Short mmCIF file of C-alpha atoms in Angstrom, two decimals:
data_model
loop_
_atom_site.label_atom_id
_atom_site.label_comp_id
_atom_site.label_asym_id
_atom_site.label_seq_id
_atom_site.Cartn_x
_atom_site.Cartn_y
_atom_site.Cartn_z
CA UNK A 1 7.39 36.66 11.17
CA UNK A 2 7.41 36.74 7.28
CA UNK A 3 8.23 33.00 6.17
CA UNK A 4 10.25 32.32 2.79
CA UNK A 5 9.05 29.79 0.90
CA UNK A 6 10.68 28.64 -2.21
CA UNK A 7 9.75 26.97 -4.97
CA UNK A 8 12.90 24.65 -7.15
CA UNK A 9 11.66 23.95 -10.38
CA UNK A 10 13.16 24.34 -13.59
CA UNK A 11 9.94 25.08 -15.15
CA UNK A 12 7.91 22.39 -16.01
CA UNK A 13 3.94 22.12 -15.70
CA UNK A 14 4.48 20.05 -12.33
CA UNK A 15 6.47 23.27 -10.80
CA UNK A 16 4.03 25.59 -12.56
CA UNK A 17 0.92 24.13 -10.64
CA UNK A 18 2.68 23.75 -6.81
CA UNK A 19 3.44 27.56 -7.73
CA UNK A 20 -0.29 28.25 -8.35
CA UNK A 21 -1.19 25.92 -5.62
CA UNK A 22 1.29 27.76 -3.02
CA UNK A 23 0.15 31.41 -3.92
CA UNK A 24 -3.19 30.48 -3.82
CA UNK A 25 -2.98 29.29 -0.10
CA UNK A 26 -1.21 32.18 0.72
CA UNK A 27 -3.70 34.39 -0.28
CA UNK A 28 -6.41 32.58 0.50
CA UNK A 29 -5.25 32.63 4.31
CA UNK A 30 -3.67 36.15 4.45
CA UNK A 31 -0.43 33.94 5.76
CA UNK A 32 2.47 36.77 6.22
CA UNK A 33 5.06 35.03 3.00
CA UNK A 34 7.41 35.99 0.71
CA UNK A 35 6.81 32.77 -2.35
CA UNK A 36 10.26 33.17 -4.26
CA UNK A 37 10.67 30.86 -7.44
CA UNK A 38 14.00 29.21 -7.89
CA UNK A 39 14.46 28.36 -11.99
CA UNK A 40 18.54 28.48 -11.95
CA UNK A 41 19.68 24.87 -11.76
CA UNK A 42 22.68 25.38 -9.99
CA UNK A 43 20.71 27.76 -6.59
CA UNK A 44 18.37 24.24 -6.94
CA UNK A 45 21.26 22.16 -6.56
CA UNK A 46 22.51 23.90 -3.28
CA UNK A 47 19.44 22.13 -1.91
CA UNK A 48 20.62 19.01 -2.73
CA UNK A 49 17.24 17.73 -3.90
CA UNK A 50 16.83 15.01 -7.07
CA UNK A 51 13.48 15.63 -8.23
CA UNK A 52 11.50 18.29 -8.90
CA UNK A 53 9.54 20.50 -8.21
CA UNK A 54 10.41 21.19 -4.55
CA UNK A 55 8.93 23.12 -1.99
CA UNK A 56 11.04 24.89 0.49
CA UNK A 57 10.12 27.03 3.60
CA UNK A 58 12.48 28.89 5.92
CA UNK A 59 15.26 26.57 4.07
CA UNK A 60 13.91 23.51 4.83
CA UNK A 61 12.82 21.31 2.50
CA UNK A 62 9.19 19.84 2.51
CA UNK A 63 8.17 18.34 -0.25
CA UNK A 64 10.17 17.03 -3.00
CA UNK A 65 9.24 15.46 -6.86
CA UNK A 66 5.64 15.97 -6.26
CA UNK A 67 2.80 18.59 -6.40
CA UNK A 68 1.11 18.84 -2.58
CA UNK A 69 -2.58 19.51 -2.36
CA UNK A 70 -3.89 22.96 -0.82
CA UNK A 71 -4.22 21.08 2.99
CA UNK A 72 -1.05 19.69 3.31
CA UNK A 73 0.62 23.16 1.78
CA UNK A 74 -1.48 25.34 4.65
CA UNK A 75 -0.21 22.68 6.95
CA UNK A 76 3.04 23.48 6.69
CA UNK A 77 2.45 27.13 6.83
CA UNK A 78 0.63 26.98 10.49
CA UNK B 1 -9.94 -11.46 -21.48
CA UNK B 2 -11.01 -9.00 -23.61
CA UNK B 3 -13.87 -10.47 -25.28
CA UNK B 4 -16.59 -8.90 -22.99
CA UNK B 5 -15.13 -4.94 -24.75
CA UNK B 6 -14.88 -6.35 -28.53
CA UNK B 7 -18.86 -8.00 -28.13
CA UNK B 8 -19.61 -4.28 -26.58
CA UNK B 9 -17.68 -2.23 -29.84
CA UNK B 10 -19.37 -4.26 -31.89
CA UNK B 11 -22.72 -4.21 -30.43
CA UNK B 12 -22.21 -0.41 -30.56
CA UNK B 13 -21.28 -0.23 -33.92
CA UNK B 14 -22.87 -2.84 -36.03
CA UNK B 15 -26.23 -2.98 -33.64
CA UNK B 16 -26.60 0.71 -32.28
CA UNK B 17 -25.07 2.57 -34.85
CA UNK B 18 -26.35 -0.20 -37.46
CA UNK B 19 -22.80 0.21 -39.99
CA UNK B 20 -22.15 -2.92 -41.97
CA UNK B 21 -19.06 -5.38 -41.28
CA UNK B 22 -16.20 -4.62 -42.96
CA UNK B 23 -16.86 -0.75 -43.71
CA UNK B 24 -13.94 1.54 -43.58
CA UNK B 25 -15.79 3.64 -41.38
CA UNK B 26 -17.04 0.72 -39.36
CA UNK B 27 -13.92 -0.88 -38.64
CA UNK B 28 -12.13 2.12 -37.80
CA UNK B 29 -15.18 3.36 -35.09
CA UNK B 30 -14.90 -0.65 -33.90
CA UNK B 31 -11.01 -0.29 -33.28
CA UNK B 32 -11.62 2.77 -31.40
CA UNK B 33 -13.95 1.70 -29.41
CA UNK B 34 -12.53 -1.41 -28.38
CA UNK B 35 -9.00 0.32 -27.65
CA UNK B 36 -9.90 3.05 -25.92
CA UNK B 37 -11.68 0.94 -23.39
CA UNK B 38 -9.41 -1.92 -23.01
CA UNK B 39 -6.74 0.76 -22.94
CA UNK B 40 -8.15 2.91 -20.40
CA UNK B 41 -8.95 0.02 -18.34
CA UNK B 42 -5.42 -1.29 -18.21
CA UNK B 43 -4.18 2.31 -18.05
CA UNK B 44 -5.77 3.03 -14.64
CA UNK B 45 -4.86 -0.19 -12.81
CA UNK B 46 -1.04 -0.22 -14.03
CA UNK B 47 -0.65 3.70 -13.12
CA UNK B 48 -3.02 2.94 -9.75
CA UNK B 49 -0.40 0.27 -8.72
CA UNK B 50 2.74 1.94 -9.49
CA UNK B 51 1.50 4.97 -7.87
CA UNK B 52 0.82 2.90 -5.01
CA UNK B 53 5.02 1.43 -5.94
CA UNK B 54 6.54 5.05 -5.98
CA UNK B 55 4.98 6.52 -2.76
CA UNK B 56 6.98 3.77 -1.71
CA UNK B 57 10.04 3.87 -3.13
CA UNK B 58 12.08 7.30 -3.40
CA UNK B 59 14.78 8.43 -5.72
CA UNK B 60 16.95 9.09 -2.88
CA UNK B 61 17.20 5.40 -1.11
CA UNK B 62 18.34 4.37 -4.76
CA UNK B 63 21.03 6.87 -4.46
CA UNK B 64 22.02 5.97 -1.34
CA UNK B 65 22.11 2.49 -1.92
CA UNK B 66 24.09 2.49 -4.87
CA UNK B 67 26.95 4.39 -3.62
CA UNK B 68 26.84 2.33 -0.55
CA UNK B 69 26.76 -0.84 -1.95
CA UNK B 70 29.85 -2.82 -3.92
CA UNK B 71 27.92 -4.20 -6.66
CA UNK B 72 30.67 -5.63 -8.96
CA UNK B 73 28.96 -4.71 -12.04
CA UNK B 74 25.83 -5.61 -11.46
CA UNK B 75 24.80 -2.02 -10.20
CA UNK B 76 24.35 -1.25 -13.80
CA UNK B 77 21.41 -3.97 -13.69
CA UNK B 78 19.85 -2.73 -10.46
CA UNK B 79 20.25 1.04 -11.81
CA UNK B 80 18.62 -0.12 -15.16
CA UNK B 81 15.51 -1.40 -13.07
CA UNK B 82 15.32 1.09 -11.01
CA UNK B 83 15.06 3.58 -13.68
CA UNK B 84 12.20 1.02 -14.99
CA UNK B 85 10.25 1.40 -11.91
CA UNK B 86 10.55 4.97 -10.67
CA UNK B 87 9.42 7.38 -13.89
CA UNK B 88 10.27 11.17 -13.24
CA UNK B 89 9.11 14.02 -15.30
CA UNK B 90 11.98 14.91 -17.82
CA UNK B 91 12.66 18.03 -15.83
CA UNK B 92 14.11 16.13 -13.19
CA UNK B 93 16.56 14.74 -15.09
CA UNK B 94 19.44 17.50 -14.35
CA UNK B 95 19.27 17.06 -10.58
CA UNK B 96 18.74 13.28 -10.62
CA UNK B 97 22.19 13.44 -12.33
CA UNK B 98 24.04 16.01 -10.74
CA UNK B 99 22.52 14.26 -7.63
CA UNK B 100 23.94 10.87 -9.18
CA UNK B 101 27.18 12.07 -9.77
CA UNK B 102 27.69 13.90 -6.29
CA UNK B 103 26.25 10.95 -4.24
CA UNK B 104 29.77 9.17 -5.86
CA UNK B 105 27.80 6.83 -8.68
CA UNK B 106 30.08 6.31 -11.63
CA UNK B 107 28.88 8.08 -14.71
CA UNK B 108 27.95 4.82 -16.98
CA UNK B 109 25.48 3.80 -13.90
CA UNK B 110 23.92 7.24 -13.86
CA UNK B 111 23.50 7.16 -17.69
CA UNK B 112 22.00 3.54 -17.17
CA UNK B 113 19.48 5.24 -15.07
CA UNK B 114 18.79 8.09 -17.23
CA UNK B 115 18.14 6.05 -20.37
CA UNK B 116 15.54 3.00 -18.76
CA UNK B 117 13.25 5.50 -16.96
CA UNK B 118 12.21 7.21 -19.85
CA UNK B 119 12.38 3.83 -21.85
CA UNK B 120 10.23 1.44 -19.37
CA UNK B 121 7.82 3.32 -17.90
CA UNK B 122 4.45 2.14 -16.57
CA UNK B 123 2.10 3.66 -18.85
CA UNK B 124 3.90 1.90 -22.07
CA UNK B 125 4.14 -1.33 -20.03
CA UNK B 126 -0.01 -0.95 -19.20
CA UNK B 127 -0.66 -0.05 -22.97
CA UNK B 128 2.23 -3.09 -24.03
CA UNK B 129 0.08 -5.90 -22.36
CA UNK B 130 -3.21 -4.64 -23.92
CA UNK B 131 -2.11 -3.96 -27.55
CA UNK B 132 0.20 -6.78 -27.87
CA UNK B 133 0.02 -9.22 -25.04
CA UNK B 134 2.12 -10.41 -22.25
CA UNK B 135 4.88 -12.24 -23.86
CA UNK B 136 5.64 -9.08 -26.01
CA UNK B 137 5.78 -6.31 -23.34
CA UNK B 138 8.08 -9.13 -21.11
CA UNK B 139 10.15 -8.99 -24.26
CA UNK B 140 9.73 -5.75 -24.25
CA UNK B 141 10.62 -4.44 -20.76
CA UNK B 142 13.51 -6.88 -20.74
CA UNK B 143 14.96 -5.47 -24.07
CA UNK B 144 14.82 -2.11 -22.27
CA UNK B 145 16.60 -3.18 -19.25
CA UNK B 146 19.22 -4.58 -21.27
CA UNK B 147 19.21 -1.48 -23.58
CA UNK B 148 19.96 1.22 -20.40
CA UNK B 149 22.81 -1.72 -19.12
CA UNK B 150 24.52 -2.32 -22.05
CA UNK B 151 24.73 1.58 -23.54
CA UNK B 152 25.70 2.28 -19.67
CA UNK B 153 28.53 -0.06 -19.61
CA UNK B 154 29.96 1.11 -22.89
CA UNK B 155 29.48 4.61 -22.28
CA UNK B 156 31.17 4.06 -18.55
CA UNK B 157 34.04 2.83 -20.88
CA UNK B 158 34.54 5.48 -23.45
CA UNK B 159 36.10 7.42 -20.17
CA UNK B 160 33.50 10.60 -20.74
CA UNK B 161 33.99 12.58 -17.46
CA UNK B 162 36.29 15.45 -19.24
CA UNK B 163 33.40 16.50 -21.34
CA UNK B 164 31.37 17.34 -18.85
CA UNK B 165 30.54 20.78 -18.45
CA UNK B 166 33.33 22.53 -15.58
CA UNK B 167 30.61 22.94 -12.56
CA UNK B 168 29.51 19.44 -13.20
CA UNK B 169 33.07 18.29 -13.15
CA UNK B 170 33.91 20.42 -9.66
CA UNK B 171 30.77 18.59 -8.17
CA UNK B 172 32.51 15.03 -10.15
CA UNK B 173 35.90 16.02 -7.54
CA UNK B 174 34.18 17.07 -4.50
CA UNK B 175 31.56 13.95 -4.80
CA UNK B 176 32.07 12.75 -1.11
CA UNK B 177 29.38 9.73 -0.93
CA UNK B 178 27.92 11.99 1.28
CA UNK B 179 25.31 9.86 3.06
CA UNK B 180 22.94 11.18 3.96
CA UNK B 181 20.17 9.43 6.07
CA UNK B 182 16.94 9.04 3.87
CA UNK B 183 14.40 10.71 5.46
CA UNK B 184 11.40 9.08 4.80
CA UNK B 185 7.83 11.00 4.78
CA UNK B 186 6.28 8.99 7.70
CA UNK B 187 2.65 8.47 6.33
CA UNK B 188 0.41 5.42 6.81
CA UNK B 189 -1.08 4.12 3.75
CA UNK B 190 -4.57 6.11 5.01
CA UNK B 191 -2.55 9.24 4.62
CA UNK B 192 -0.98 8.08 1.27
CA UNK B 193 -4.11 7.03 -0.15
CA UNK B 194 -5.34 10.14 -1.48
CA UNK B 195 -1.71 11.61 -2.55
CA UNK B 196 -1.34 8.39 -4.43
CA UNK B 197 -5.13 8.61 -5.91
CA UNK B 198 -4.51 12.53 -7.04
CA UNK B 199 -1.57 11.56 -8.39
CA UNK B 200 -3.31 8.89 -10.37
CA UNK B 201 -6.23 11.29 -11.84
CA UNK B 202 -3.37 13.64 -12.66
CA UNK B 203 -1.52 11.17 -14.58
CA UNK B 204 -4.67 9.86 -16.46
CA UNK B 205 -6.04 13.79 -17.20
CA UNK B 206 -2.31 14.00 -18.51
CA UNK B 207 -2.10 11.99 -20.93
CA UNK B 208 -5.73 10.35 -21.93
CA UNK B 209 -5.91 13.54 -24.88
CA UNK B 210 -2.85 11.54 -26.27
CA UNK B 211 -4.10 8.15 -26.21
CA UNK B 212 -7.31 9.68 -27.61
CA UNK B 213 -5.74 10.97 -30.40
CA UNK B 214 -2.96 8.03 -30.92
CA UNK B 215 -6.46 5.99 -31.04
CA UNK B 216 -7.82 8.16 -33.36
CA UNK B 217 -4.79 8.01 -35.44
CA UNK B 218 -4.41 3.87 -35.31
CA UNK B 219 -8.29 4.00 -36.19
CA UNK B 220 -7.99 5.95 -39.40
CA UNK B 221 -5.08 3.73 -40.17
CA UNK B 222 -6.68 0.41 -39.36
CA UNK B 223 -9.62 1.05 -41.58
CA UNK B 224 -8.52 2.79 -44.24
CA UNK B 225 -5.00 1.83 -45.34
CA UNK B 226 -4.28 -1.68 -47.30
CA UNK B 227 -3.31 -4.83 -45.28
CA UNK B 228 0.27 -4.76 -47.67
CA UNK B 229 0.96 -1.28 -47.27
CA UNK B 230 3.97 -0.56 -45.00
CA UNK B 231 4.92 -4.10 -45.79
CA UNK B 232 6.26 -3.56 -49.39
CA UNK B 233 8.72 -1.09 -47.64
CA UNK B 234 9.52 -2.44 -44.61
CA UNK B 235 9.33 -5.70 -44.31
CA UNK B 236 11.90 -8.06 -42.62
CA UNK B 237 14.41 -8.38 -45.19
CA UNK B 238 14.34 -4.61 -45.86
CA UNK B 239 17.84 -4.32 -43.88
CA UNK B 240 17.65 -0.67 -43.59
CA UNK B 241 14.41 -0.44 -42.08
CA UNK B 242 15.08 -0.68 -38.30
CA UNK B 243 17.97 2.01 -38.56
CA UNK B 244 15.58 4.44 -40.73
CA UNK B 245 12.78 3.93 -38.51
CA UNK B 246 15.11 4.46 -35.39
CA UNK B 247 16.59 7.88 -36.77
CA UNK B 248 13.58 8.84 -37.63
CA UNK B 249 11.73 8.80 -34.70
CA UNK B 250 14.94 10.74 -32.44
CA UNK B 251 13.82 14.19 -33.27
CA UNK B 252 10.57 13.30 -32.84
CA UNK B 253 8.77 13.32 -29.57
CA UNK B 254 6.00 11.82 -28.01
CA UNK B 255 5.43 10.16 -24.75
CA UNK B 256 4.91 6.26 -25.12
CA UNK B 257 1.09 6.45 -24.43
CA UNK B 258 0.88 8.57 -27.56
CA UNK B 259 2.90 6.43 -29.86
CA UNK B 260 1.85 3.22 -28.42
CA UNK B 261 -1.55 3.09 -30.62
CA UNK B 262 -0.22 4.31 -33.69
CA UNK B 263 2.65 1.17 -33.06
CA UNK B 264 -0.05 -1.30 -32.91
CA UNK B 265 -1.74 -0.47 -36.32
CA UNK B 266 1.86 -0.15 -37.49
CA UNK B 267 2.45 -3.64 -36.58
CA UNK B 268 -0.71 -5.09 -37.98
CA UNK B 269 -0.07 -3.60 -41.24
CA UNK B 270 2.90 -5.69 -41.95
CA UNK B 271 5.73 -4.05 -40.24
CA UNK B 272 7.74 -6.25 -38.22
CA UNK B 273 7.81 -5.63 -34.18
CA UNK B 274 11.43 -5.07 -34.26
CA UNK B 275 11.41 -2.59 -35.81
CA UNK B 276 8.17 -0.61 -34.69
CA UNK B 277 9.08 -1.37 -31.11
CA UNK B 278 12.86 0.27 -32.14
CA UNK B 279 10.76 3.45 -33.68
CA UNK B 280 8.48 3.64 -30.10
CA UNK B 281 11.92 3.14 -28.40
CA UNK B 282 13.35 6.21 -30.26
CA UNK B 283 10.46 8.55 -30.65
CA UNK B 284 9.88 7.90 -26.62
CA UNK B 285 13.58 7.50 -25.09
CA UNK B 286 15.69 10.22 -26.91
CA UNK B 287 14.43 13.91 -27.20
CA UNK B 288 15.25 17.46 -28.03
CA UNK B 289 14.03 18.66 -25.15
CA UNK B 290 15.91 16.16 -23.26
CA UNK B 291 19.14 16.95 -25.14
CA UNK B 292 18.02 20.81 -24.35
CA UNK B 293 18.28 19.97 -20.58
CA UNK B 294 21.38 18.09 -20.70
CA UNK B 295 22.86 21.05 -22.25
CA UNK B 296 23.25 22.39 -18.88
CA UNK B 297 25.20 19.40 -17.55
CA UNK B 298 27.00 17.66 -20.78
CA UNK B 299 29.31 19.45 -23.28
CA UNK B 300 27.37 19.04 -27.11
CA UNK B 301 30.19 16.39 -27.55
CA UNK B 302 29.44 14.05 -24.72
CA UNK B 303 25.32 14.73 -25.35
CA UNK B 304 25.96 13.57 -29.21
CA UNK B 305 28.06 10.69 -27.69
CA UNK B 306 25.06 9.50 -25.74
CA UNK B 307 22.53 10.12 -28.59
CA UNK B 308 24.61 7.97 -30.51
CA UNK B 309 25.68 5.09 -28.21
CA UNK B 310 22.22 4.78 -27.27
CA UNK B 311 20.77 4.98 -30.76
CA UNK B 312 23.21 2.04 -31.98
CA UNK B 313 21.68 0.10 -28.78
CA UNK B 314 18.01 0.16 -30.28
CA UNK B 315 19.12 -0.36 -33.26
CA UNK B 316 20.63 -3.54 -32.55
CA UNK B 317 17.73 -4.52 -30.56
CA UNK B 318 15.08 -3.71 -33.04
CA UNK B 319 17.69 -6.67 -35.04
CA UNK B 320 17.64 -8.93 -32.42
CA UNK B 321 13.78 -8.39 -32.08
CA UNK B 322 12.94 -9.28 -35.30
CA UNK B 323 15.05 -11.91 -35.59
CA UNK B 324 13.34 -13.86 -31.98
CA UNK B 325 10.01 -13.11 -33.28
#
């Protein structure tokens, strides 16, 4: 099944480099995702997070106010 | 304590490099030297430990515990040092407030928050005991404790909810101390280790190319301009000197590791601390950017309102500061 994973960051380098990091092990693993990047403050706020950037799969919330490394992103993806 | 780094600058520059004492060149290559060591030194081990602090100790147990808690006007304290101990990068600072303000937290508590973190952060206070010792940067963090409490009791006062922009204030009616458990990430300290120690090489990459250069800067200034220079304009009894410095340094923006250096040399030309530390305060605590970002939460009216309150704060504090020391 295709996950979603989401990214909530307004844009900053923090949220830039989990984005890189994210899309990088998706294609690194050929994992079956669809990365969407949330910018609009009020879609992050549904989340009900406080820092950014956050990483969301399936609408659940994984990581929040810090940038994961590669092993614990795959991790969460097997 | 840091004798063994000033015998090594000099024994680089007067011995290896062979420049006389009391060259321009010389004694701006010997400051360098010296504080980008000592600095990087103290730099690692503060940002090491507080790493080690805020892997710890989330954003969202502060929440919780503030709405939970009847604090009797002391939460503006705790939310003060709180802000002093957690720093977040500036783009958090929408959803830390919109998170503040729906977890039920008063708006003068959340602004209390908003203005320490940026003020006190860990890097400053590293670079704060190694330029100017441990009495100042106690002085120092203290000042900026008192700073985020007293501008967020007086702005909690000036009744500021209606110019809030209207989404914020439908989240302000619906704010339902919702509270929600903390979930905690459930890692040993084995497992935190190397988040924490990333974390730590990330910070340093960050922002060493600023200290480098705010170095670089104090250097040039060190060596080259005259003992008396800023004195004969801003010396103690110069009353407008804090506020100029202060609005001076709000459209500017730098982070405190940046500024910090260029401080220093400020200081040891002549000007009093008061009023550089009020110049680091505003260059470091109020930003464009930041005001850009608010934009999406405050009306231009309330954002000018806290610009201002807080601007009077360091103000008076770069007084009060150089009339202690």
């Amino acid at each position: 099944m295709t996950k979603v994973i989401k990214i909530l960051g307004t844009g900053c380098p923090k949220c830039q480099s989990m984005t890189g990091i994210v899309q990088d092990v998706v294609s690194e693993n050929n994992i079956d995702a669809k990365i969407e990047k949330v910018e609009d403050i009020m879609e992050i706020m549904k989340f009900n997070i406080m820092t950014t950037p956050a990483l969301v799969i399936d609408d659940e919330i994984k990581i929040k106010g810090r940038v994961p490394s590669k092993e614990e992103v795959l991790a969460f993806l097997n | 304590m840091f004798d063994w780094i000033q015998n090594i600058a000099d024994w680089l520059v007067y011995d290896v490099l062979n420049l006389n004492k009391g060259q321009h060149l010389a004694e701006a290559l010997n400051f360098f030297v010296y504080d980008t060591t000592k600095i990087l030194i103290l730099l690692f081990v503060v940002i090491f430990f507080m790493g080690i602090v805020n892997s710890y100790f989330p954003i969202d147990k502060v929440k919780n515990y503030l709405s939970r808690n009847k604090l009797y006007g002391l939460e503006y304290l705790m939310a003060s040092i709180f802000g002093a101990v957690t720093p977040f990068c500036s783009c958090s600072s929408v959803p830390l407030f919109i998170g503040f303000v729906r977890g039920g937290i008063p708006l003068g508590v959340t602004f209390t928050f908003l203005i320490t973190s940026p003020l006190v952060n860990e890097v400053a206070i590293g670079l704060f005991v190694g330029l100017f010792g441990l009495k100042t940067t106690i002085i120092y963090v203290v000042s900026g404790v008192l700073l985020g409490t007293i501008s967020g009791i007086i702005l909690q006062n000036l009744k500021l909810e209606c110019y809030l922009t209207p989404w914020v204030k439908e989240v302000l009616v619906s704010a339902q101390r919702e509270q929600d458990i903390f979930q905690a990430e459930k890692q040993t300290f084995k497992q935190r280790l190397p988040i924490i120690w990333t974390e730590v090489v990330k910070i340093l990459k960050g922002i060493i190319p600023y200290v480098l250069v705010g170095i670089a800067i104090g250097g040039l200034m060190h060596g080259y301009i005259p003992e008396d220079f800023f004195e004969k304009y801003m010396d103690k009894d110069n009353l407008l000197a804090v506020p100029v410095a202060t609005i001076l340094a709000v459209p500017m923006y730098s982070n405190a590791s940046g500024i910090l250096p260029v401080v220093q040399v400020l200081v040891s030309k002549g000007i009093p601390l008061g009023t550089a530390i009020a110049f680091m305060m505003g260059v470091v605590g109020l930003s464009l950017p930041e005001a850009m970002l608010l934009k999406k939460v405050m009306t231009l009216k309330l954002i000018a309102i806290f610009f201002g309150v807080v601007t009077l704060c360091i103000i008076i504090s770069g007084y009060l500061f150089n009339i202690i020391l």
